[in-house]
Amino acid sequence: MIQDILPSKFYNHYKQQSPADSDTVFYFSDGKVYVCYDSKAQMLTFPAFKDFVCSDFTATYLFSIDDKNYFLLNDKKVEPANLEGFSFYTLRELRDLPLSSNVELFAAFSAYHLWKWYDDNKFCGRCAHTLEHDTVERALVCPDCKTKIYPRINPAVIIGIINGDKILITKYRIGYAHSALVAGFTEFGETLEQTVEREVMEEVGLKIKNIRYYKSQPWALDQDLLAGFFCDVDGDDKIKMDENELKYAEWVSRNEIELQPNNYSLTNEMMKLFKSGVDV
C-alpha cells in the first residue's frame, strides 16, 4: 500500500524547525503539487528551500522520512524558480505514474493532507479571528478565544463481503473507474462495525455476519483513515444496488477479479488477498 515505505521510516511528530537549503519544500496551488517526474528513473523530485525566489518567506515543518525533512510553503505569492522538468500535478496524476519507490509519493500524499487542513482553516469558527500555528503541538489556535483545531481525519471503512468462493465487487457511478469494494464514511455515534453493516445495506441491500477487522490505511486524498473489514453474507445474497452511488455490483469469483492498476490502496490489497486464495 502507499504507506509501505520500508526500509524507510516516517516520523510525523511535531517540532518547530526552520528549513535548510537542501530540505524539500512542498508548493501546492489549486490542489496541485509542484514536482519533477523522471520517467527513466521512475522517480519524483520536489523543489528544495534554495529553489524559491524570495528574500523572506516562511515554511512549516511537516514531517521527516529517515533523515530527510519536508516543509510546506506558507506564502502563496512566493513562486519557485523556473526549474527544468518541473510542473504541477494532481495527486491522482502522480498516483498513476510508474514509480520505483513509494517514498516520495507517500510524502506528497501526507503533505497534501496537511496542506488541505491548513488551507481550509484560516479563521476561528467560534469568533472569526485569524488562526495561528500552535507552538507546542500540531494544531491551529485562536489568539482571542483560545480554540484549538487539530488536523482533520475522517474515519471510513472498506468492506470485503464474502459469499463462499466469491466476493462482492463494485464500481462507482462517478469518480474512480476501476474495481472496488463497498465503502463509506463513519457517521457520528457509530462504531466501525455499525458503519460496515449500514454501508452494506445502503449500497447493496445485504445483511451480513462475522464482521472481522483486517487492516487500516491513511488515505490523504480525502483526509481519511480507512479501516478494512471482511464479512460474510447472511442469508439472501440477492444484490439490491444503490444506482445513485454505484454503476456495478456483482458477486465475482476469485479468478475473475480485476485488480486495480497499482498496489497503493487498501481496497486493492483486500481484493488481491481474496484472489490469491487466502482464507480471509
PDB file of C-alpha atoms in Angstrom:
ATOM      1  CA  MET A   1       0.000   0.000   0.000  1.00  0.00           C
ATOM      2  CA  ILE A   2       1.044   3.608  -0.384  1.00  0.00           C
ATOM      3  CA  GLN A   3       2.336   3.845   3.208  1.00  0.00           C
ATOM      4  CA  ASP A   4       4.586   0.797   2.765  1.00  0.00           C
ATOM      5  CA  ILE A   5       7.949   2.545   2.512  1.00  0.00           C
ATOM      6  CA  LEU A   6      10.265   0.135   4.330  1.00  0.00           C
ATOM      7  CA  PRO A   7      13.165   0.228   4.999  1.00  0.00           C
ATOM      8  CA  SER A   8      12.473   3.978   5.219  1.00  0.00           C
ATOM      9  CA  LYS A   9      10.697   5.260   8.320  1.00  0.00           C
ATOM     10  CA  PHE A  10       8.094   8.015   8.591  1.00  0.00           C
ATOM     11  CA  TYR A  11       8.288  10.466  11.540  1.00  0.00           C
ATOM     12  CA  ASN A  12       5.161  12.582  11.982  1.00  0.00           C
ATOM     13  CA  HIS A  13       5.866  14.132  15.410  1.00  0.00           C
ATOM     14  CA  TYR A  14       5.543  17.912  15.563  1.00  0.00           C
ATOM     15  CA  LYS A  15       8.519  20.209  16.020  1.00  0.00           C
ATOM     16  CA  GLN A  16       9.381  23.811  15.333  1.00  0.00           C
ATOM     17  CA  GLN A  17      12.151  23.893  12.795  1.00  0.00           C
ATOM     18  CA  SER A  18      13.373  26.144  10.009  1.00  0.00           C
ATOM     19  CA  PRO A  19      14.273  24.629   6.629  1.00  0.00           C
ATOM     20  CA  ALA A  20      17.865  24.179   5.499  1.00  0.00           C
ATOM     21  CA  ASP A  21      18.727  24.985   1.890  1.00  0.00           C
ATOM     22  CA  SER A  22      18.551  21.325   0.854  1.00  0.00           C
ATOM     23  CA  ASP A  23      15.269  20.489   2.625  1.00  0.00           C
ATOM     24  CA  THR A  24      12.238  19.641   0.500  1.00  0.00           C
ATOM     25  CA  VAL A  25       9.511  22.293   0.324  1.00  0.00           C
ATOM     26  CA  PHE A  26       6.069  21.337  -0.993  1.00  0.00           C
ATOM     27  CA  TYR A  27       4.407  24.008  -3.110  1.00  0.00           C
ATOM     28  CA  PHE A  28       0.674  23.489  -3.686  1.00  0.00           C
ATOM     29  CA  SER A  29      -1.516  25.551  -5.995  1.00  0.00           C
ATOM     30  CA  ASP A  30      -5.220  24.767  -6.510  1.00  0.00           C
ATOM     31  CA  GLY A  31      -4.640  21.307  -5.064  1.00  0.00           C
ATOM     32  CA  LYS A  32      -1.747  20.537  -7.414  1.00  0.00           C
ATOM     33  CA  VAL A  33       1.836  19.991  -6.288  1.00  0.00           C
ATOM     34  CA  TYR A  34       4.990  21.271  -7.995  1.00  0.00           C
ATOM     35  CA  VAL A  35       7.158  18.280  -8.884  1.00  0.00           C
ATOM     36  CA  CYS A  36       9.538  16.791 -11.433  1.00  0.00           C
ATOM     37  CA  TYR A  37       8.951  13.269 -12.737  1.00  0.00           C
ATOM     38  CA  ASP A  38      11.913  11.363 -14.163  1.00  0.00           C
ATOM     39  CA  SER A  39      10.355   8.719 -16.412  1.00  0.00           C
ATOM     40  CA  LYS A  40      13.622   6.822 -16.906  1.00  0.00           C
ATOM     41  CA  ALA A  41      14.418   6.512 -13.215  1.00  0.00           C
ATOM     42  CA  GLN A  42      10.703   6.460 -12.325  1.00  0.00           C
ATOM     43  CA  MET A  43      11.313   8.954  -9.517  1.00  0.00           C
ATOM     44  CA  LEU A  44       9.689  12.110  -8.158  1.00  0.00           C
ATOM     45  CA  THR A  45      11.714  15.168  -7.149  1.00  0.00           C
ATOM     46  CA  PHE A  46      10.306  18.147  -5.248  1.00  0.00           C
ATOM     47  CA  PRO A  47      11.910  21.601  -5.011  1.00  0.00           C
ATOM     48  CA  ALA A  48      14.300  22.449  -2.218  1.00  0.00           C
ATOM     49  CA  PHE A  49      14.206  25.526   0.003  1.00  0.00           C
ATOM     50  CA  LYS A  50      17.023  27.122  -2.011  1.00  0.00           C
ATOM     51  CA  ASP A  51      14.951  26.915  -5.216  1.00  0.00           C
ATOM     52  CA  PHE A  52      12.423  29.553  -4.155  1.00  0.00           C
ATOM     53  CA  VAL A  53      12.838  33.143  -5.333  1.00  0.00           C
ATOM     54  CA  CYS A  54      12.187  35.430  -2.404  1.00  0.00           C
ATOM     55  CA  SER A  55      14.244  37.251   0.172  1.00  0.00           C
ATOM     56  CA  ASP A  56      11.900  36.428   3.031  1.00  0.00           C
ATOM     57  CA  PHE A  57       9.288  33.684   3.249  1.00  0.00           C
ATOM     58  CA  THR A  58       8.298  31.011   5.726  1.00  0.00           C
ATOM     59  CA  ALA A  59       7.794  27.284   5.507  1.00  0.00           C
ATOM     60  CA  THR A  60       6.117  24.994   8.042  1.00  0.00           C
ATOM     61  CA  TYR A  61       7.783  21.766   9.104  1.00  0.00           C
ATOM     62  CA  LEU A  62       5.567  18.802   8.205  1.00  0.00           C
ATOM     63  CA  PHE A  63       7.396  15.523   8.856  1.00  0.00           C
ATOM     64  CA  SER A  64      10.579  13.581   8.191  1.00  0.00           C
ATOM     65  CA  ILE A  65      11.339  10.369   6.352  1.00  0.00           C
ATOM     66  CA  ASP A  66      14.596   8.887   7.567  1.00  0.00           C
ATOM     67  CA  ASP A  67      16.935  11.897   7.791  1.00  0.00           C
ATOM     68  CA  LYS A  68      15.108  13.970   5.161  1.00  0.00           C
ATOM     69  CA  ASN A  69      12.906  16.879   6.295  1.00  0.00           C
ATOM     70  CA  TYR A  70       9.793  18.052   4.453  1.00  0.00           C
ATOM     71  CA  PHE A  71       8.233  21.513   4.705  1.00  0.00           C
ATOM     72  CA  LEU A  72       5.173  23.351   3.390  1.00  0.00           C
ATOM     73  CA  LEU A  73       5.452  26.734   1.695  1.00  0.00           C
ATOM     74  CA  ASN A  74       3.276  29.181   3.619  1.00  0.00           C
ATOM     75  CA  ASP A  75       3.109  32.152   1.236  1.00  0.00           C
ATOM     76  CA  LYS A  76       1.157  31.522  -1.979  1.00  0.00           C
ATOM     77  CA  LYS A  77       2.640  34.672  -3.509  1.00  0.00           C
ATOM     78  CA  VAL A  78       6.106  33.148  -3.471  1.00  0.00           C
ATOM     79  CA  GLU A  79       6.939  31.177  -6.582  1.00  0.00           C
ATOM     80  CA  PRO A  80       9.747  28.711  -7.193  1.00  0.00           C
ATOM     81  CA  ALA A  81      12.363  29.372  -9.788  1.00  0.00           C
ATOM     82  CA  ASN A  82      11.576  28.062 -13.266  1.00  0.00           C
ATOM     83  CA  LEU A  83      13.087  24.664 -12.681  1.00  0.00           C
ATOM     84  CA  GLU A  84      13.709  22.416 -15.654  1.00  0.00           C
ATOM     85  CA  GLY A  85      11.312  19.482 -15.817  1.00  0.00           C
ATOM     86  CA  PHE A  86       9.048  20.722 -13.006  1.00  0.00           C
ATOM     87  CA  SER A  87       5.314  21.221 -13.394  1.00  0.00           C
ATOM     88  CA  PHE A  88       2.104  20.954 -11.379  1.00  0.00           C
ATOM     89  CA  TYR A  89       0.450  17.553 -10.946  1.00  0.00           C
ATOM     90  CA  THR A  90      -2.656  16.421  -9.121  1.00  0.00           C
ATOM     91  CA  LEU A  91      -2.096  13.614  -6.648  1.00  0.00           C
ATOM     92  CA  ARG A  92      -4.234  11.325  -8.783  1.00  0.00           C
ATOM     93  CA  GLU A  93      -1.915  12.026 -11.721  1.00  0.00           C
ATOM     94  CA  LEU A  94       1.112  11.191  -9.572  1.00  0.00           C
ATOM     95  CA  ARG A  95      -0.577   8.000  -8.389  1.00  0.00           C
ATOM     96  CA  ASP A  96      -0.913   6.808 -11.990  1.00  0.00           C
ATOM     97  CA  LEU A  97       2.790   7.229 -12.789  1.00  0.00           C
ATOM     98  CA  PRO A  98       5.150   4.224 -12.757  1.00  0.00           C
ATOM     99  CA  LEU A  99       7.363   4.698  -9.689  1.00  0.00           C
ATOM    100  CA  SER A 100      10.323   2.705  -8.403  1.00  0.00           C
ATOM    101  CA  SER A 101       9.574   3.593  -4.768  1.00  0.00           C
ATOM    102  CA  ASN A 102       6.602   4.634  -2.646  1.00  0.00           C
ATOM    103  CA  VAL A 103       8.602   7.055  -0.506  1.00  0.00           C
ATOM    104  CA  GLU A 104       8.167  10.341  -2.369  1.00  0.00           C
ATOM    105  CA  LEU A 105       4.573   9.570  -3.371  1.00  0.00           C
ATOM    106  CA  PHE A 106       3.672   8.851   0.248  1.00  0.00           C
ATOM    107  CA  ALA A 107       5.425  12.093   1.225  1.00  0.00           C
ATOM    108  CA  ALA A 108       3.340  14.002  -1.325  1.00  0.00           C
ATOM    109  CA  PHE A 109       0.107  12.426  -0.085  1.00  0.00           C
ATOM    110  CA  SER A 110       0.977  13.189   3.547  1.00  0.00           C
ATOM    111  CA  ALA A 111       1.923  16.767   2.679  1.00  0.00           C
ATOM    112  CA  TYR A 112      -1.350  17.207   0.800  1.00  0.00           C
ATOM    113  CA  HIS A 113      -3.302  16.059   3.855  1.00  0.00           C
ATOM    114  CA  LEU A 114      -1.721  18.776   5.998  1.00  0.00           C
ATOM    115  CA  TRP A 115      -1.821  21.423   3.263  1.00  0.00           C
ATOM    116  CA  LYS A 116      -5.550  20.806   2.811  1.00  0.00           C
ATOM    117  CA  TRP A 117      -6.119  21.154   6.561  1.00  0.00           C
ATOM    118  CA  TYR A 118      -4.115  24.386   6.801  1.00  0.00           C
ATOM    119  CA  ASP A 119      -5.778  25.792   3.687  1.00  0.00           C
ATOM    120  CA  ASP A 120      -9.298  25.022   4.946  1.00  0.00           C
ATOM    121  CA  ASN A 121      -8.739  26.514   8.394  1.00  0.00           C
ATOM    122  CA  LYS A 122      -7.735  30.159   8.198  1.00  0.00           C
ATOM    123  CA  PHE A 123     -10.245  31.615  10.671  1.00  0.00           C
ATOM    124  CA  CYS A 124     -11.697  30.579  14.011  1.00  0.00           C
ATOM    125  CA  GLY A 125     -15.170  29.075  13.636  1.00  0.00           C
ATOM    126  CA  ARG A 126     -16.183  30.443  17.046  1.00  0.00           C
ATOM    127  CA  CYS A 127     -15.098  34.089  16.895  1.00  0.00           C
ATOM    128  CA  ALA A 128     -13.743  34.528  13.320  1.00  0.00           C
ATOM    129  CA  HIS A 129     -10.240  35.658  14.340  1.00  0.00           C
ATOM    130  CA  THR A 130      -7.310  34.584  12.181  1.00  0.00           C
ATOM    131  CA  LEU A 131      -5.846  31.318  13.426  1.00  0.00           C
ATOM    132  CA  GLU A 132      -2.189  30.916  14.345  1.00  0.00           C
ATOM    133  CA  HIS A 133       0.136  27.931  14.500  1.00  0.00           C
ATOM    134  CA  ASP A 134       0.424  26.467  17.981  1.00  0.00           C
ATOM    135  CA  THR A 135       3.976  26.429  19.329  1.00  0.00           C
ATOM    136  CA  VAL A 136       3.912  23.112  21.221  1.00  0.00           C
ATOM    137  CA  GLU A 137       1.833  20.717  19.069  1.00  0.00           C
ATOM    138  CA  ARG A 138       0.454  20.341  15.567  1.00  0.00           C
ATOM    139  CA  ALA A 139      -2.634  22.486  15.969  1.00  0.00           C
ATOM    140  CA  LEU A 140      -4.092  25.818  14.946  1.00  0.00           C
ATOM    141  CA  VAL A 141      -5.075  28.098  17.800  1.00  0.00           C
ATOM    142  CA  CYS A 142      -7.213  31.210  18.020  1.00  0.00           C
ATOM    143  CA  PRO A 143      -5.288  34.004  19.786  1.00  0.00           C
ATOM    144  CA  ASP A 144      -8.543  35.504  21.039  1.00  0.00           C
ATOM    145  CA  CYS A 145     -10.797  32.689  22.339  1.00  0.00           C
ATOM    146  CA  LYS A 146      -8.029  30.037  22.523  1.00  0.00           C
ATOM    147  CA  THR A 147      -9.967  27.495  20.460  1.00  0.00           C
ATOM    148  CA  LYS A 148      -7.681  24.748  19.115  1.00  0.00           C
ATOM    149  CA  ILE A 149      -8.148  22.907  15.844  1.00  0.00           C
ATOM    150  CA  TYR A 150      -6.325  19.668  15.075  1.00  0.00           C
ATOM    151  CA  PRO A 151      -5.696  18.009  11.695  1.00  0.00           C
ATOM    152  CA  ARG A 152      -8.857  16.570  10.222  1.00  0.00           C
ATOM    153  CA  ILE A 153      -9.034  12.783   9.914  1.00  0.00           C
ATOM    154  CA  ASN A 154     -12.188  11.147   8.522  1.00  0.00           C
ATOM    155  CA  PRO A 155     -12.818   7.530   9.592  1.00  0.00           C
ATOM    156  CA  ALA A 156     -14.133   5.310   6.805  1.00  0.00           C
ATOM    157  CA  VAL A 157     -14.492   1.596   6.090  1.00  0.00           C
ATOM    158  CA  ILE A 158     -13.592  -0.698   3.190  1.00  0.00           C
ATOM    159  CA  ILE A 159     -15.688  -3.875   3.143  1.00  0.00           C
ATOM    160  CA  GLY A 160     -14.933  -7.218   1.517  1.00  0.00           C
ATOM    161  CA  ILE A 161     -18.261  -9.125   1.506  1.00  0.00           C
ATOM    162  CA  ILE A 162     -17.684 -12.857   1.068  1.00  0.00           C
ATOM    163  CA  ASN A 163     -20.176 -15.338  -0.374  1.00  0.00           C
ATOM    164  CA  GLY A 164     -18.483 -18.742  -0.433  1.00  0.00           C
ATOM    165  CA  ASP A 165     -15.782 -18.543  -3.113  1.00  0.00           C
ATOM    166  CA  LYS A 166     -16.997 -15.140  -4.368  1.00  0.00           C
ATOM    167  CA  ILE A 167     -16.551 -11.549  -3.258  1.00  0.00           C
ATOM    168  CA  LEU A 168     -18.769  -8.557  -3.998  1.00  0.00           C
ATOM    169  CA  ILE A 169     -17.032  -6.199  -6.448  1.00  0.00           C
ATOM    170  CA  THR A 170     -18.332  -2.711  -7.202  1.00  0.00           C
ATOM    171  CA  LYS A 171     -17.614   0.214  -9.473  1.00  0.00           C
ATOM    172  CA  TYR A 172     -18.579   3.768  -8.594  1.00  0.00           C
ATOM    173  CA  ARG A 173     -21.020   5.652 -10.782  1.00  0.00           C
ATOM    174  CA  ILE A 174     -18.712   8.669 -10.875  1.00  0.00           C
ATOM    175  CA  GLY A 175     -15.061   9.148  -9.985  1.00  0.00           C
ATOM    176  CA  TYR A 176     -12.774   6.138  -9.724  1.00  0.00           C
ATOM    177  CA  ALA A 177     -13.267   3.847 -12.731  1.00  0.00           C
ATOM    178  CA  HIS A 178     -11.608   0.643 -11.512  1.00  0.00           C
ATOM    179  CA  SER A 179     -12.889  -2.253  -9.445  1.00  0.00           C
ATOM    180  CA  ALA A 180     -13.589  -1.509  -5.806  1.00  0.00           C
ATOM    181  CA  LEU A 181     -15.308  -2.803  -2.686  1.00  0.00           C
ATOM    182  CA  VAL A 182     -18.235  -1.405  -0.748  1.00  0.00           C
ATOM    183  CA  ALA A 183     -17.015   1.587   1.265  1.00  0.00           C
ATOM    184  CA  GLY A 184     -18.268   4.556   3.241  1.00  0.00           C
ATOM    185  CA  PHE A 185     -17.709   7.089   5.991  1.00  0.00           C
ATOM    186  CA  THR A 186     -18.463   6.544   9.661  1.00  0.00           C
ATOM    187  CA  GLU A 187     -21.332   8.672  10.949  1.00  0.00           C
ATOM    188  CA  PHE A 188     -21.459  10.280  14.400  1.00  0.00           C
ATOM    189  CA  GLY A 189     -22.391   7.848  17.177  1.00  0.00           C
ATOM    190  CA  GLU A 190     -21.411   4.775  15.151  1.00  0.00           C
ATOM    191  CA  THR A 191     -18.828   2.100  15.787  1.00  0.00           C
ATOM    192  CA  LEU A 192     -16.809   0.975  12.780  1.00  0.00           C
ATOM    193  CA  GLU A 193     -18.692  -2.327  12.803  1.00  0.00           C
ATOM    194  CA  GLN A 194     -22.030  -0.487  12.689  1.00  0.00           C
ATOM    195  CA  THR A 195     -20.719   1.529   9.754  1.00  0.00           C
ATOM    196  CA  VAL A 196     -19.911  -1.724   7.954  1.00  0.00           C
ATOM    197  CA  GLU A 197     -23.468  -3.026   8.469  1.00  0.00           C
ATOM    198  CA  ARG A 198     -25.102   0.255   7.419  1.00  0.00           C
ATOM    199  CA  GLU A 199     -22.991   0.842   4.319  1.00  0.00           C
ATOM    200  CA  VAL A 200     -23.529  -2.710   3.063  1.00  0.00           C
ATOM    201  CA  MET A 201     -27.285  -2.383   3.492  1.00  0.00           C
ATOM    202  CA  GLU A 202     -27.389   1.083   1.892  1.00  0.00           C
ATOM    203  CA  GLU A 203     -25.203   0.283  -1.125  1.00  0.00           C
ATOM    204  CA  VAL A 204     -26.114  -3.327  -1.948  1.00  0.00           C
ATOM    205  CA  GLY A 205     -29.082  -4.228   0.274  1.00  0.00           C
ATOM    206  CA  LEU A 206     -27.475  -7.210   2.017  1.00  0.00           C
ATOM    207  CA  LYS A 207     -27.420  -8.474   5.570  1.00  0.00           C
ATOM    208  CA  ILE A 208     -24.015  -9.598   6.820  1.00  0.00           C
ATOM    209  CA  LYS A 209     -22.415 -11.514   9.694  1.00  0.00           C
ATOM    210  CA  ASN A 210     -18.965 -12.425  11.051  1.00  0.00           C
ATOM    211  CA  ILE A 211     -17.513  -8.918  10.682  1.00  0.00           C
ATOM    212  CA  ARG A 212     -13.751  -9.130  11.114  1.00  0.00           C
ATOM    213  CA  TYR A 213     -11.100  -6.412  11.032  1.00  0.00           C
ATOM    214  CA  TYR A 214      -8.263  -6.720   8.531  1.00  0.00           C
ATOM    215  CA  LYS A 215      -6.025  -3.635   8.364  1.00  0.00           C
ATOM    216  CA  SER A 216      -6.029   0.191   8.252  1.00  0.00           C
ATOM    217  CA  GLN A 217      -4.597   2.803   5.907  1.00  0.00           C
ATOM    218  CA  PRO A 218      -4.196   6.597   5.854  1.00  0.00           C
ATOM    219  CA  TRP A 219      -5.626   7.984   2.597  1.00  0.00           C
ATOM    220  CA  ALA A 220      -4.769  11.642   2.250  1.00  0.00           C
ATOM    221  CA  LEU A 221      -6.753  12.397  -0.909  1.00  0.00           C
ATOM    222  CA  ASP A 222      -9.871  12.645   1.230  1.00  0.00           C
ATOM    223  CA  GLN A 223      -8.169  13.084   4.616  1.00  0.00           C
ATOM    224  CA  ASP A 224      -9.335   9.568   5.532  1.00  0.00           C
ATOM    225  CA  LEU A 225      -8.257   6.838   7.874  1.00  0.00           C
ATOM    226  CA  LEU A 226      -9.551   3.680   6.201  1.00  0.00           C
ATOM    227  CA  ALA A 227     -10.353   0.538   8.185  1.00  0.00           C
ATOM    228  CA  GLY A 228     -10.663  -2.668   6.182  1.00  0.00           C
ATOM    229  CA  PHE A 229     -13.126  -5.388   7.189  1.00  0.00           C
ATOM    230  CA  PHE A 230     -14.155  -8.732   5.767  1.00  0.00           C
ATOM    231  CA  CYS A 231     -17.598 -10.186   6.466  1.00  0.00           C
ATOM    232  CA  ASP A 232     -19.940 -12.918   5.207  1.00  0.00           C
ATOM    233  CA  VAL A 233     -23.317 -12.518   3.536  1.00  0.00           C
ATOM    234  CA  ASP A 234     -26.123 -13.529   5.883  1.00  0.00           C
ATOM    235  CA  GLY A 235     -28.989 -15.314   4.139  1.00  0.00           C
ATOM    236  CA  ASP A 236     -30.340 -13.937   0.860  1.00  0.00           C
ATOM    237  CA  ASP A 237     -27.464 -12.948  -1.466  1.00  0.00           C
ATOM    238  CA  LYS A 238     -29.564 -11.029  -3.998  1.00  0.00           C
ATOM    239  CA  ILE A 239     -27.930  -7.634  -4.555  1.00  0.00           C
ATOM    240  CA  LYS A 240     -30.107  -4.517  -4.408  1.00  0.00           C
ATOM    241  CA  MET A 241     -27.673  -1.925  -5.736  1.00  0.00           C
ATOM    242  CA  ASP A 242     -27.894   1.778  -4.954  1.00  0.00           C
ATOM    243  CA  GLU A 243     -27.870   3.086  -8.523  1.00  0.00           C
ATOM    244  CA  ASN A 244     -27.163   6.650  -7.385  1.00  0.00           C
ATOM    245  CA  GLU A 245     -23.867   5.519  -5.827  1.00  0.00           C
ATOM    246  CA  LEU A 246     -22.794   2.554  -7.972  1.00  0.00           C
ATOM    247  CA  LYS A 247     -22.911   1.532 -11.618  1.00  0.00           C
ATOM    248  CA  TYR A 248     -21.844  -2.055 -10.951  1.00  0.00           C
ATOM    249  CA  ALA A 249     -22.138  -4.520  -8.052  1.00  0.00           C
ATOM    250  CA  GLU A 250     -21.740  -8.251  -8.639  1.00  0.00           C
ATOM    251  CA  TRP A 251     -20.545 -11.440  -6.981  1.00  0.00           C
ATOM    252  CA  VAL A 252     -17.194 -12.280  -8.590  1.00  0.00           C
ATOM    253  CA  SER A 253     -15.172 -15.477  -8.267  1.00  0.00           C
ATOM    254  CA  ARG A 254     -11.504 -15.341  -7.279  1.00  0.00           C
ATOM    255  CA  ASN A 255     -10.093 -15.881 -10.774  1.00  0.00           C
ATOM    256  CA  GLU A 256     -12.423 -13.255 -12.292  1.00  0.00           C
ATOM    257  CA  ILE A 257     -11.336 -10.392 -10.031  1.00  0.00           C
ATOM    258  CA  GLU A 258      -9.804  -7.481 -11.959  1.00  0.00           C
ATOM    259  CA  LEU A 259      -7.304  -5.754  -9.687  1.00  0.00           C
ATOM    260  CA  GLN A 260      -6.604  -2.028  -9.692  1.00  0.00           C
ATOM    261  CA  PRO A 261      -3.650  -0.826 -11.837  1.00  0.00           C
ATOM    262  CA  ASN A 262      -1.385  -0.173  -8.830  1.00  0.00           C
ATOM    263  CA  ASN A 263      -0.821  -1.521  -5.329  1.00  0.00           C
ATOM    264  CA  TYR A 264      -1.375   1.678  -3.349  1.00  0.00           C
ATOM    265  CA  SER A 265      -4.841   1.127  -1.898  1.00  0.00           C
ATOM    266  CA  LEU A 266      -6.214  -0.970   0.936  1.00  0.00           C
ATOM    267  CA  THR A 267      -9.080  -1.907  -1.387  1.00  0.00           C
ATOM    268  CA  ASN A 268      -6.717  -3.447  -3.929  1.00  0.00           C
ATOM    269  CA  GLU A 269      -4.783  -5.335  -1.242  1.00  0.00           C
ATOM    270  CA  MET A 270      -8.004  -6.855   0.102  1.00  0.00           C
ATOM    271  CA  MET A 271      -9.142  -7.914  -3.370  1.00  0.00           C
ATOM    272  CA  LYS A 272      -5.687  -9.305  -4.111  1.00  0.00           C
ATOM    273  CA  LEU A 273      -5.678 -11.270  -0.856  1.00  0.00           C
ATOM    274  CA  PHE A 274      -9.009 -12.922  -1.657  1.00  0.00           C
ATOM    275  CA  LYS A 275      -7.979 -13.581  -5.269  1.00  0.00           C
ATOM    276  CA  SER A 276      -4.853 -15.410  -4.044  1.00  0.00           C
ATOM    277  CA  GLY A 277      -6.995 -17.973  -2.220  1.00  0.00           C
ATOM    278  CA  VAL A 278      -6.082 -16.884   1.316  1.00  0.00           C
ATOM    279  CA  ASP A 279      -8.773 -17.625   3.888  1.00  0.00           C
ATOM    280  CA  VAL A 280      -9.977 -14.181   4.993  1.00  0.00           C
TER     281      VAL A 280
END
